[in-house]
C-alpha cells in the first residue's frame, strides 16, 4: 500500500541481573540465568524461543557475574547484532524495577519483558504475541492452588487485569503471572513514564516491575492472555530445577522424535 510503513518487529528485554540467593550454593559463583536445564542454560532456552518466534532483537540486563553471561552469549550467538547487554551496577541493592530503568532506551517500540528465571516453550510465547491488542498484555496461567510466592492476578469480567500481587486474598485470585509482559502501541511509553515516576521515590528502588503493571491495571490498560496447556516454570528454589528438568527434557525429547519422523 502506497505510503504505508512496515511496523518494526517486537523487541525483547530479559531481566537477568540477580544472583538467585534462594537457590543456595548453586548460585554462589554463577548467576541464576546460567543454570543448566537439560544441559542448556536458562538464558539459552529463552533466547532460542524468542528467535524461533521471530524476535531478533534482544536486550539482556546483567548484574551479578555479568562477564559470565556476556561470555556465554558471545560464544553461543556471536556478534551479529541480535543481542545486546546492559549492566545494572545496582543489582545487589535494588530490585528489578531498576533493571527496567537501566534498559529503558530499548523500550522505544513494542517489546516483550520477561523475567530471567522463567522457562517457557515457544507455543506459550506465540500465544502472548498473537493476543488481542492492548497497551499491556500480561501472560497468565491457572492452577488449583496458589502458593505464597506466586504473583497472583485478579481479573474483571472482561479479562482486564485489576490487581497483581503476591498477597491477594484467595477469593480474589483468578490466575498467576507467568513472567512475560507484552507492551504495544502506547504501552511502551506508558510503562516508561510510570517507571520514571516510581523511581523518583525511595521505595521504588526496592520495587518489582509488576508494581508498575498494577498501577497501569488501575487505569484498565492491562489485558490478560491465558496460556493453557503450555509448559513453563519459574526457577526460584532447588525444587524448581527438578520440575524444569522434567518439563523441558520431555519437551526436548518429543521435539526430537517429531523432527525424525
PDB file of C-alpha atoms in Angstrom:
ATOM      1  CA  UNK A   1       0.000   0.000   0.000  1.00  0.00           C
ATOM      2  CA  UNK A   2       1.462   3.352  -1.050  1.00  0.00           C
ATOM      3  CA  UNK A   3       2.770   5.466   1.788  1.00  0.00           C
ATOM      4  CA  UNK A   4       2.386   2.730   4.411  1.00  0.00           C
ATOM      5  CA  UNK A   5       5.268   1.767   6.647  1.00  0.00           C
ATOM      6  CA  UNK A   6       6.028  -1.719   7.857  1.00  0.00           C
ATOM      7  CA  UNK A   7       5.737  -1.961  11.632  1.00  0.00           C
ATOM      8  CA  UNK A   8       9.092  -2.685  13.347  1.00  0.00           C
ATOM      9  CA  UNK A   9       9.284  -6.147  14.899  1.00  0.00           C
ATOM     10  CA  UNK A  10       8.811  -6.680  18.612  1.00  0.00           C
ATOM     11  CA  UNK A  11      11.907  -6.460  20.802  1.00  0.00           C
ATOM     12  CA  UNK A  12      12.578  -8.485  23.942  1.00  0.00           C
ATOM     13  CA  UNK A  13      14.136  -7.420  27.243  1.00  0.00           C
ATOM     14  CA  UNK A  14      15.337 -10.135  29.622  1.00  0.00           C
ATOM     15  CA  UNK A  15      15.928  -9.185  33.257  1.00  0.00           C
ATOM     16  CA  UNK A  16      18.911 -11.309  34.341  1.00  0.00           C
ATOM     17  CA  UNK A  17      20.755  -9.120  36.843  1.00  0.00           C
ATOM     18  CA  UNK A  18      20.026 -11.090  40.002  1.00  0.00           C
ATOM     19  CA  UNK A  19      22.083 -13.778  41.675  1.00  0.00           C
ATOM     20  CA  UNK A  20      19.290 -16.053  42.877  1.00  0.00           C
ATOM     21  CA  UNK A  21      20.092 -16.350  46.586  1.00  0.00           C
ATOM     22  CA  UNK A  22      17.200 -18.744  47.232  1.00  0.00           C
ATOM     23  CA  UNK A  23      18.978 -21.391  45.189  1.00  0.00           C
ATOM     24  CA  UNK A  24      21.708 -21.543  47.821  1.00  0.00           C
ATOM     25  CA  UNK A  25      25.173 -22.761  46.801  1.00  0.00           C
ATOM     26  CA  UNK A  26      24.089 -23.342  43.200  1.00  0.00           C
ATOM     27  CA  UNK A  27      24.361 -19.600  42.519  1.00  0.00           C
ATOM     28  CA  UNK A  28      27.336 -18.752  44.714  1.00  0.00           C
ATOM     29  CA  UNK A  29      29.565 -18.136  41.714  1.00  0.00           C
ATOM     30  CA  UNK A  30      27.232 -18.116  38.695  1.00  0.00           C
ATOM     31  CA  UNK A  31      24.038 -16.145  38.034  1.00  0.00           C
ATOM     32  CA  UNK A  32      20.728 -17.974  38.045  1.00  0.00           C
ATOM     33  CA  UNK A  33      20.178 -17.489  34.309  1.00  0.00           C
ATOM     34  CA  UNK A  34      23.223 -19.678  33.561  1.00  0.00           C
ATOM     35  CA  UNK A  35      21.979 -22.706  35.494  1.00  0.00           C
ATOM     36  CA  UNK A  36      21.606 -25.633  33.090  1.00  0.00           C
ATOM     37  CA  UNK A  37      18.276 -27.284  32.362  1.00  0.00           C
ATOM     38  CA  UNK A  38      18.712 -30.498  30.362  1.00  0.00           C
ATOM     39  CA  UNK A  39      22.257 -29.377  29.625  1.00  0.00           C
ATOM     40  CA  UNK A  40      21.278 -25.931  28.337  1.00  0.00           C
ATOM     41  CA  UNK A  41      21.454 -22.660  30.333  1.00  0.00           C
ATOM     42  CA  UNK A  42      18.152 -20.979  31.151  1.00  0.00           C
ATOM     43  CA  UNK A  43      19.036 -17.901  29.112  1.00  0.00           C
ATOM     44  CA  UNK A  44      19.718 -20.032  26.036  1.00  0.00           C
ATOM     45  CA  UNK A  45      16.292 -21.648  26.329  1.00  0.00           C
ATOM     46  CA  UNK A  46      14.789 -18.166  26.426  1.00  0.00           C
ATOM     47  CA  UNK A  47      16.741 -16.644  23.552  1.00  0.00           C
ATOM     48  CA  UNK A  48      16.259 -19.678  21.302  1.00  0.00           C
ATOM     49  CA  UNK A  49      12.493 -19.497  21.930  1.00  0.00           C
ATOM     50  CA  UNK A  50      12.494 -15.769  21.131  1.00  0.00           C
ATOM     51  CA  UNK A  51      14.434 -16.282  17.905  1.00  0.00           C
ATOM     52  CA  UNK A  52      12.144 -19.140  16.861  1.00  0.00           C
ATOM     53  CA  UNK A  53       9.118 -16.838  17.065  1.00  0.00           C
ATOM     54  CA  UNK A  54      10.712 -14.074  15.005  1.00  0.00           C
ATOM     55  CA  UNK A  55      12.054 -11.804  17.751  1.00  0.00           C
ATOM     56  CA  UNK A  56      15.560 -10.904  16.618  1.00  0.00           C
ATOM     57  CA  UNK A  57      16.455  -8.004  18.890  1.00  0.00           C
ATOM     58  CA  UNK A  58      17.110  -8.967  22.492  1.00  0.00           C
ATOM     59  CA  UNK A  59      18.434  -6.813  25.332  1.00  0.00           C
ATOM     60  CA  UNK A  60      19.741  -8.701  28.363  1.00  0.00           C
ATOM     61  CA  UNK A  61      20.084  -6.781  31.624  1.00  0.00           C
ATOM     62  CA  UNK A  62      23.022  -8.242  33.536  1.00  0.00           C
ATOM     63  CA  UNK A  63      24.351  -7.706  37.034  1.00  0.00           C
ATOM     64  CA  UNK A  64      25.837 -10.477  39.169  1.00  0.00           C
ATOM     65  CA  UNK A  65      28.785 -12.079  37.344  1.00  0.00           C
ATOM     66  CA  UNK A  66      27.916 -10.130  34.227  1.00  0.00           C
ATOM     67  CA  UNK A  67      31.093 -11.234  32.452  1.00  0.00           C
ATOM     68  CA  UNK A  68      29.984 -14.875  32.557  1.00  0.00           C
ATOM     69  CA  UNK A  69      26.697 -14.037  30.851  1.00  0.00           C
ATOM     70  CA  UNK A  70      28.423 -11.862  28.262  1.00  0.00           C
ATOM     71  CA  UNK A  71      30.953 -14.617  27.510  1.00  0.00           C
ATOM     72  CA  UNK A  72      28.264 -17.252  27.034  1.00  0.00           C
ATOM     73  CA  UNK A  73      26.207 -15.016  24.746  1.00  0.00           C
ATOM     74  CA  UNK A  74      29.278 -14.229  22.681  1.00  0.00           C
ATOM     75  CA  UNK A  75      30.224 -17.888  22.354  1.00  0.00           C
ATOM     76  CA  UNK A  76      26.705 -19.056  21.580  1.00  0.00           C
ATOM     77  CA  UNK A  77      25.378 -16.243  19.377  1.00  0.00           C
ATOM     78  CA  UNK A  78      28.387 -14.237  18.185  1.00  0.00           C
ATOM     79  CA  UNK A  79      28.343 -10.567  17.152  1.00  0.00           C
ATOM     80  CA  UNK A  80      25.529 -10.419  14.619  1.00  0.00           C
ATOM     81  CA  UNK A  81      23.736  -7.547  16.377  1.00  0.00           C
ATOM     82  CA  UNK A  82      20.738  -9.517  17.569  1.00  0.00           C
ATOM     83  CA  UNK A  83      21.723  -9.423  21.254  1.00  0.00           C
ATOM     84  CA  UNK A  84      22.964  -6.563  23.395  1.00  0.00           C
ATOM     85  CA  UNK A  85      23.693  -6.465  27.117  1.00  0.00           C
ATOM     86  CA  UNK A  86      23.281  -3.574  29.539  1.00  0.00           C
ATOM     87  CA  UNK A  87      24.803  -3.715  33.007  1.00  0.00           C
ATOM     88  CA  UNK A  88      22.911  -2.855  36.190  1.00  0.00           C
ATOM     89  CA  UNK A  89      25.587  -1.817  38.721  1.00  0.00           C
ATOM     90  CA  UNK A  90      22.972  -1.592  41.480  1.00  0.00           C
ATOM     91  CA  UNK A  91      21.766  -5.199  41.212  1.00  0.00           C
ATOM     92  CA  UNK A  92      22.788  -6.137  44.770  1.00  0.00           C
ATOM     93  CA  UNK A  93      20.910  -3.295  46.482  1.00  0.00           C
ATOM     94  CA  UNK A  94      17.809  -2.858  44.307  1.00  0.00           C
ATOM     95  CA  UNK A  95      15.051  -4.952  42.735  1.00  0.00           C
ATOM     96  CA  UNK A  96      14.087  -5.360  39.113  1.00  0.00           C
ATOM     97  CA  UNK A  97      12.334  -2.015  38.710  1.00  0.00           C
ATOM     98  CA  UNK A  98      15.827  -0.522  38.488  1.00  0.00           C
ATOM     99  CA  UNK A  99      16.841  -3.134  35.898  1.00  0.00           C
ATOM    100  CA  UNK A 100      13.898  -1.953  33.802  1.00  0.00           C
ATOM    101  CA  UNK A 101      15.088   1.635  34.178  1.00  0.00           C
ATOM    102  CA  UNK A 102      18.589   0.609  33.040  1.00  0.00           C
ATOM    103  CA  UNK A 103      17.024  -0.873  29.876  1.00  0.00           C
ATOM    104  CA  UNK A 104      14.590   1.963  29.197  1.00  0.00           C
ATOM    105  CA  UNK A 105      16.373   3.043  25.974  1.00  0.00           C
ATOM    106  CA  UNK A 106      15.350  -0.291  24.433  1.00  0.00           C
ATOM    107  CA  UNK A 107      11.685   0.460  25.147  1.00  0.00           C
ATOM    108  CA  UNK A 108      11.309   2.628  22.047  1.00  0.00           C
ATOM    109  CA  UNK A 109       8.707   0.417  20.357  1.00  0.00           C
ATOM    110  CA  UNK A 110       6.650  -2.717  21.007  1.00  0.00           C
ATOM    111  CA  UNK A 111       8.559  -5.003  23.340  1.00  0.00           C
ATOM    112  CA  UNK A 112       8.279  -8.122  25.427  1.00  0.00           C
ATOM    113  CA  UNK A 113       9.551  -8.021  29.008  1.00  0.00           C
ATOM    114  CA  UNK A 114      10.468 -11.293  30.642  1.00  0.00           C
ATOM    115  CA  UNK A 115      11.978 -12.499  33.874  1.00  0.00           C
ATOM    116  CA  UNK A 116      15.396 -14.066  33.516  1.00  0.00           C
ATOM    117  CA  UNK A 117      14.373 -17.097  35.551  1.00  0.00           C
ATOM    118  CA  UNK A 118      11.309 -18.209  33.577  1.00  0.00           C
ATOM    119  CA  UNK A 119      11.457 -21.136  31.161  1.00  0.00           C
ATOM    120  CA  UNK A 120       8.691 -21.418  28.583  1.00  0.00           C
ATOM    121  CA  UNK A 121       8.007 -23.256  25.377  1.00  0.00           C
ATOM    122  CA  UNK A 122       7.555 -21.500  22.061  1.00  0.00           C
ATOM    123  CA  UNK A 123       3.791 -22.031  21.899  1.00  0.00           C
ATOM    124  CA  UNK A 124       3.332 -20.014  25.105  1.00  0.00           C
ATOM    125  CA  UNK A 125       5.329 -17.130  23.691  1.00  0.00           C
ATOM    126  CA  UNK A 126       3.389 -17.298  20.417  1.00  0.00           C
ATOM    127  CA  UNK A 127       0.071 -17.071  22.288  1.00  0.00           C
ATOM    128  CA  UNK A 128       1.157 -13.886  24.048  1.00  0.00           C
ATOM    129  CA  UNK A 129       2.479 -12.336  20.828  1.00  0.00           C
ATOM    130  CA  UNK A 130      -0.764 -13.180  18.994  1.00  0.00           C
ATOM    131  CA  UNK A 131      -3.067 -11.968  21.769  1.00  0.00           C
ATOM    132  CA  UNK A 132      -5.808  -9.389  21.283  1.00  0.00           C
ATOM    133  CA  UNK A 133      -4.485  -5.810  21.044  1.00  0.00           C
ATOM    134  CA  UNK A 134      -3.996  -3.936  24.315  1.00  0.00           C
ATOM    135  CA  UNK A 135      -1.430  -1.418  25.590  1.00  0.00           C
ATOM    136  CA  UNK A 136      -0.151  -4.062  28.014  1.00  0.00           C
ATOM    137  CA  UNK A 137      -0.719  -7.811  27.849  1.00  0.00           C
ATOM    138  CA  UNK A 138       0.094  -9.983  30.858  1.00  0.00           C
ATOM    139  CA  UNK A 139       0.675 -13.689  30.286  1.00  0.00           C
ATOM    140  CA  UNK A 140      -1.233 -15.664  32.928  1.00  0.00           C
ATOM    141  CA  UNK A 141      -1.967 -19.262  33.829  1.00  0.00           C
ATOM    142  CA  UNK A 142      -4.224 -21.036  36.283  1.00  0.00           C
ATOM    143  CA  UNK A 143      -3.792 -23.884  38.755  1.00  0.00           C
ATOM    144  CA  UNK A 144      -5.896 -25.398  41.559  1.00  0.00           C
ATOM    145  CA  UNK A 145      -3.910 -23.903  44.457  1.00  0.00           C
ATOM    146  CA  UNK A 146      -1.584 -20.887  44.587  1.00  0.00           C
ATOM    147  CA  UNK A 147       1.361 -20.706  46.968  1.00  0.00           C
ATOM    148  CA  UNK A 148       2.781 -17.718  48.834  1.00  0.00           C
ATOM    149  CA  UNK A 149       5.442 -16.998  46.207  1.00  0.00           C
ATOM    150  CA  UNK A 150       3.091 -16.908  43.208  1.00  0.00           C
ATOM    151  CA  UNK A 151       2.425 -13.499  41.651  1.00  0.00           C
ATOM    152  CA  UNK A 152      -1.345 -13.641  41.775  1.00  0.00           C
ATOM    153  CA  UNK A 153      -3.712 -11.860  39.392  1.00  0.00           C
ATOM    154  CA  UNK A 154      -7.290 -10.658  39.764  1.00  0.00           C
ATOM    155  CA  UNK A 155      -9.333 -10.035  36.606  1.00  0.00           C
ATOM    156  CA  UNK A 156     -12.600  -8.313  35.820  1.00  0.00           C
ATOM    157  CA  UNK A 157     -15.404  -9.986  33.859  1.00  0.00           C
ATOM    158  CA  UNK A 158     -13.883  -8.875  30.525  1.00  0.00           C
ATOM    159  CA  UNK A 159     -10.379 -10.186  31.126  1.00  0.00           C
ATOM    160  CA  UNK A 160      -8.776  -6.889  32.121  1.00  0.00           C
ATOM    161  CA  UNK A 161      -6.315  -7.103  34.998  1.00  0.00           C
ATOM    162  CA  UNK A 162      -7.484  -5.453  38.206  1.00  0.00           C
ATOM    163  CA  UNK A 163      -4.673  -6.363  40.596  1.00  0.00           C
ATOM    164  CA  UNK A 164      -1.290  -8.106  40.554  1.00  0.00           C
ATOM    165  CA  UNK A 165       0.142  -9.055  43.951  1.00  0.00           C
ATOM    166  CA  UNK A 166       1.633 -11.929  45.917  1.00  0.00           C
ATOM    167  CA  UNK A 167      -0.768 -11.132  48.755  1.00  0.00           C
ATOM    168  CA  UNK A 168      -4.158 -11.200  47.036  1.00  0.00           C
ATOM    169  CA  UNK A 169      -6.873 -12.853  49.156  1.00  0.00           C
ATOM    170  CA  UNK A 170      -7.761 -16.358  47.992  1.00  0.00           C
ATOM    171  CA  UNK A 171     -11.256 -15.373  46.893  1.00  0.00           C
ATOM    172  CA  UNK A 172      -9.847 -12.686  44.570  1.00  0.00           C
ATOM    173  CA  UNK A 173      -7.348 -14.858  42.685  1.00  0.00           C
ATOM    174  CA  UNK A 174      -8.147 -15.707  39.068  1.00  0.00           C
ATOM    175  CA  UNK A 175      -4.688 -16.601  37.757  1.00  0.00           C
ATOM    176  CA  UNK A 176      -0.939 -16.094  38.228  1.00  0.00           C
ATOM    177  CA  UNK A 177       1.585 -14.182  36.159  1.00  0.00           C
ATOM    178  CA  UNK A 178       3.956 -16.340  34.100  1.00  0.00           C
ATOM    179  CA  UNK A 179       6.635 -13.643  33.849  1.00  0.00           C
ATOM    180  CA  UNK A 180       6.012 -12.407  30.285  1.00  0.00           C
ATOM    181  CA  UNK A 181       4.530  -8.971  29.586  1.00  0.00           C
ATOM    182  CA  UNK A 182       3.929  -7.537  26.118  1.00  0.00           C
ATOM    183  CA  UNK A 183       3.808  -3.754  25.547  1.00  0.00           C
ATOM    184  CA  UNK A 184       2.265  -2.493  22.302  1.00  0.00           C
ATOM    185  CA  UNK A 185       1.210   0.802  20.729  1.00  0.00           C
ATOM    186  CA  UNK A 186       1.195   3.352  23.600  1.00  0.00           C
ATOM    187  CA  UNK A 187       2.143   0.669  26.134  1.00  0.00           C
ATOM    188  CA  UNK A 188       5.935   1.236  25.973  1.00  0.00           C
ATOM    189  CA  UNK A 189       5.578   4.988  26.591  1.00  0.00           C
ATOM    190  CA  UNK A 190       3.104   4.439  29.430  1.00  0.00           C
ATOM    191  CA  UNK A 191       5.432   1.950  31.067  1.00  0.00           C
ATOM    192  CA  UNK A 192       8.493   4.204  30.737  1.00  0.00           C
ATOM    193  CA  UNK A 193       6.679   7.244  32.116  1.00  0.00           C
ATOM    194  CA  UNK A 194       5.242   5.330  35.074  1.00  0.00           C
ATOM    195  CA  UNK A 195       8.640   3.754  35.691  1.00  0.00           C
ATOM    196  CA  UNK A 196      10.364   7.144  35.790  1.00  0.00           C
ATOM    197  CA  UNK A 197       7.757   8.469  38.214  1.00  0.00           C
ATOM    198  CA  UNK A 198       8.064   5.443  40.523  1.00  0.00           C
ATOM    199  CA  UNK A 199      11.840   5.803  40.774  1.00  0.00           C
ATOM    200  CA  UNK A 200      11.540   9.393  41.960  1.00  0.00           C
ATOM    201  CA  UNK A 201      10.552   7.832  45.288  1.00  0.00           C
ATOM    202  CA  UNK A 202      12.935   5.915  47.555  1.00  0.00           C
ATOM    203  CA  UNK A 203      10.548   2.969  47.751  1.00  0.00           C
ATOM    204  CA  UNK A 204      10.899   2.428  44.009  1.00  0.00           C
ATOM    205  CA  UNK A 205      14.452   1.177  44.433  1.00  0.00           C
ATOM    206  CA  UNK A 206      13.148  -1.930  46.184  1.00  0.00           C
ATOM    207  CA  UNK A 207      10.092  -2.450  43.987  1.00  0.00           C
ATOM    208  CA  UNK A 208       9.282  -5.029  41.328  1.00  0.00           C
ATOM    209  CA  UNK A 209       8.234  -4.022  37.834  1.00  0.00           C
ATOM    210  CA  UNK A 210       4.874  -5.697  38.416  1.00  0.00           C
ATOM    211  CA  UNK A 211       4.096  -2.778  40.732  1.00  0.00           C
ATOM    212  CA  UNK A 212       4.056  -0.686  37.546  1.00  0.00           C
ATOM    213  CA  UNK A 213       1.706  -3.214  35.934  1.00  0.00           C
ATOM    214  CA  UNK A 214      -0.537  -2.885  38.994  1.00  0.00           C
ATOM    215  CA  UNK A 215      -0.526   0.898  38.502  1.00  0.00           C
ATOM    216  CA  UNK A 216      -1.421   0.597  34.801  1.00  0.00           C
ATOM    217  CA  UNK A 217      -4.074  -2.002  35.590  1.00  0.00           C
ATOM    218  CA  UNK A 218      -5.872   0.532  37.773  1.00  0.00           C
ATOM    219  CA  UNK A 219      -6.409   2.515  34.562  1.00  0.00           C
ATOM    220  CA  UNK A 220      -7.726  -0.544  32.665  1.00  0.00           C
ATOM    221  CA  UNK A 221      -4.695  -0.742  30.409  1.00  0.00           C
ATOM    222  CA  UNK A 222      -3.607  -4.333  31.097  1.00  0.00           C
ATOM    223  CA  UNK A 223      -5.280  -7.320  29.436  1.00  0.00           C
ATOM    224  CA  UNK A 224      -4.700 -10.927  30.476  1.00  0.00           C
ATOM    225  CA  UNK A 225      -3.619 -13.576  27.986  1.00  0.00           C
ATOM    226  CA  UNK A 226      -4.203 -17.133  29.204  1.00  0.00           C
ATOM    227  CA  UNK A 227      -1.621 -19.738  28.193  1.00  0.00           C
ATOM    228  CA  UNK A 228      -3.337 -23.068  28.942  1.00  0.00           C
ATOM    229  CA  UNK A 229      -1.581 -26.364  28.263  1.00  0.00           C
ATOM    230  CA  UNK A 230       1.753 -24.623  27.777  1.00  0.00           C
ATOM    231  CA  UNK A 231       4.847 -25.697  29.663  1.00  0.00           C
ATOM    232  CA  UNK A 232       6.564 -23.046  31.742  1.00  0.00           C
ATOM    233  CA  UNK A 233       8.464 -22.903  35.014  1.00  0.00           C
ATOM    234  CA  UNK A 234       9.869 -20.144  37.210  1.00  0.00           C
ATOM    235  CA  UNK A 235      13.200 -21.052  38.806  1.00  0.00           C
ATOM    236  CA  UNK A 236      13.362 -19.768  42.388  1.00  0.00           C
ATOM    237  CA  UNK A 237      14.167 -22.805  44.552  1.00  0.00           C
ATOM    238  CA  UNK A 238      16.089 -26.073  44.082  1.00  0.00           C
ATOM    239  CA  UNK A 239      12.803 -27.962  43.672  1.00  0.00           C
ATOM    240  CA  UNK A 240      12.005 -25.763  40.666  1.00  0.00           C
ATOM    241  CA  UNK A 241      15.102 -27.081  38.903  1.00  0.00           C
ATOM    242  CA  UNK A 242      13.789 -30.613  39.249  1.00  0.00           C
ATOM    243  CA  UNK A 243      10.407 -29.557  37.857  1.00  0.00           C
ATOM    244  CA  UNK A 244      12.075 -27.727  34.964  1.00  0.00           C
ATOM    245  CA  UNK A 245      14.207 -30.769  34.112  1.00  0.00           C
ATOM    246  CA  UNK A 246      11.095 -32.937  33.967  1.00  0.00           C
ATOM    247  CA  UNK A 247       9.163 -30.477  31.826  1.00  0.00           C
ATOM    248  CA  UNK A 248      11.839 -29.491  29.380  1.00  0.00           C
ATOM    249  CA  UNK A 249      13.705 -32.751  28.948  1.00  0.00           C
ATOM    250  CA  UNK A 250      10.354 -34.266  27.947  1.00  0.00           C
ATOM    251  CA  UNK A 251       9.617 -31.398  25.555  1.00  0.00           C
ATOM    252  CA  UNK A 252      13.111 -31.618  24.108  1.00  0.00           C
ATOM    253  CA  UNK A 253      12.736 -35.352  23.551  1.00  0.00           C
ATOM    254  CA  UNK A 254       9.268 -35.035  21.963  1.00  0.00           C
ATOM    255  CA  UNK A 255      10.510 -32.333  19.574  1.00  0.00           C
ATOM    256  CA  UNK A 256      13.460 -34.528  18.596  1.00  0.00           C
ATOM    257  CA  UNK A 257      11.190 -37.507  17.886  1.00  0.00           C
ATOM    258  CA  UNK A 258       8.837 -35.317  15.841  1.00  0.00           C
ATOM    259  CA  UNK A 259      11.717 -33.996  13.737  1.00  0.00           C
ATOM    260  CA  UNK A 260      12.951 -37.523  12.999  1.00  0.00           C
ATOM    261  CA  UNK A 261       9.554 -38.711  11.710  1.00  0.00           C
TER     262      UNK A 261
END
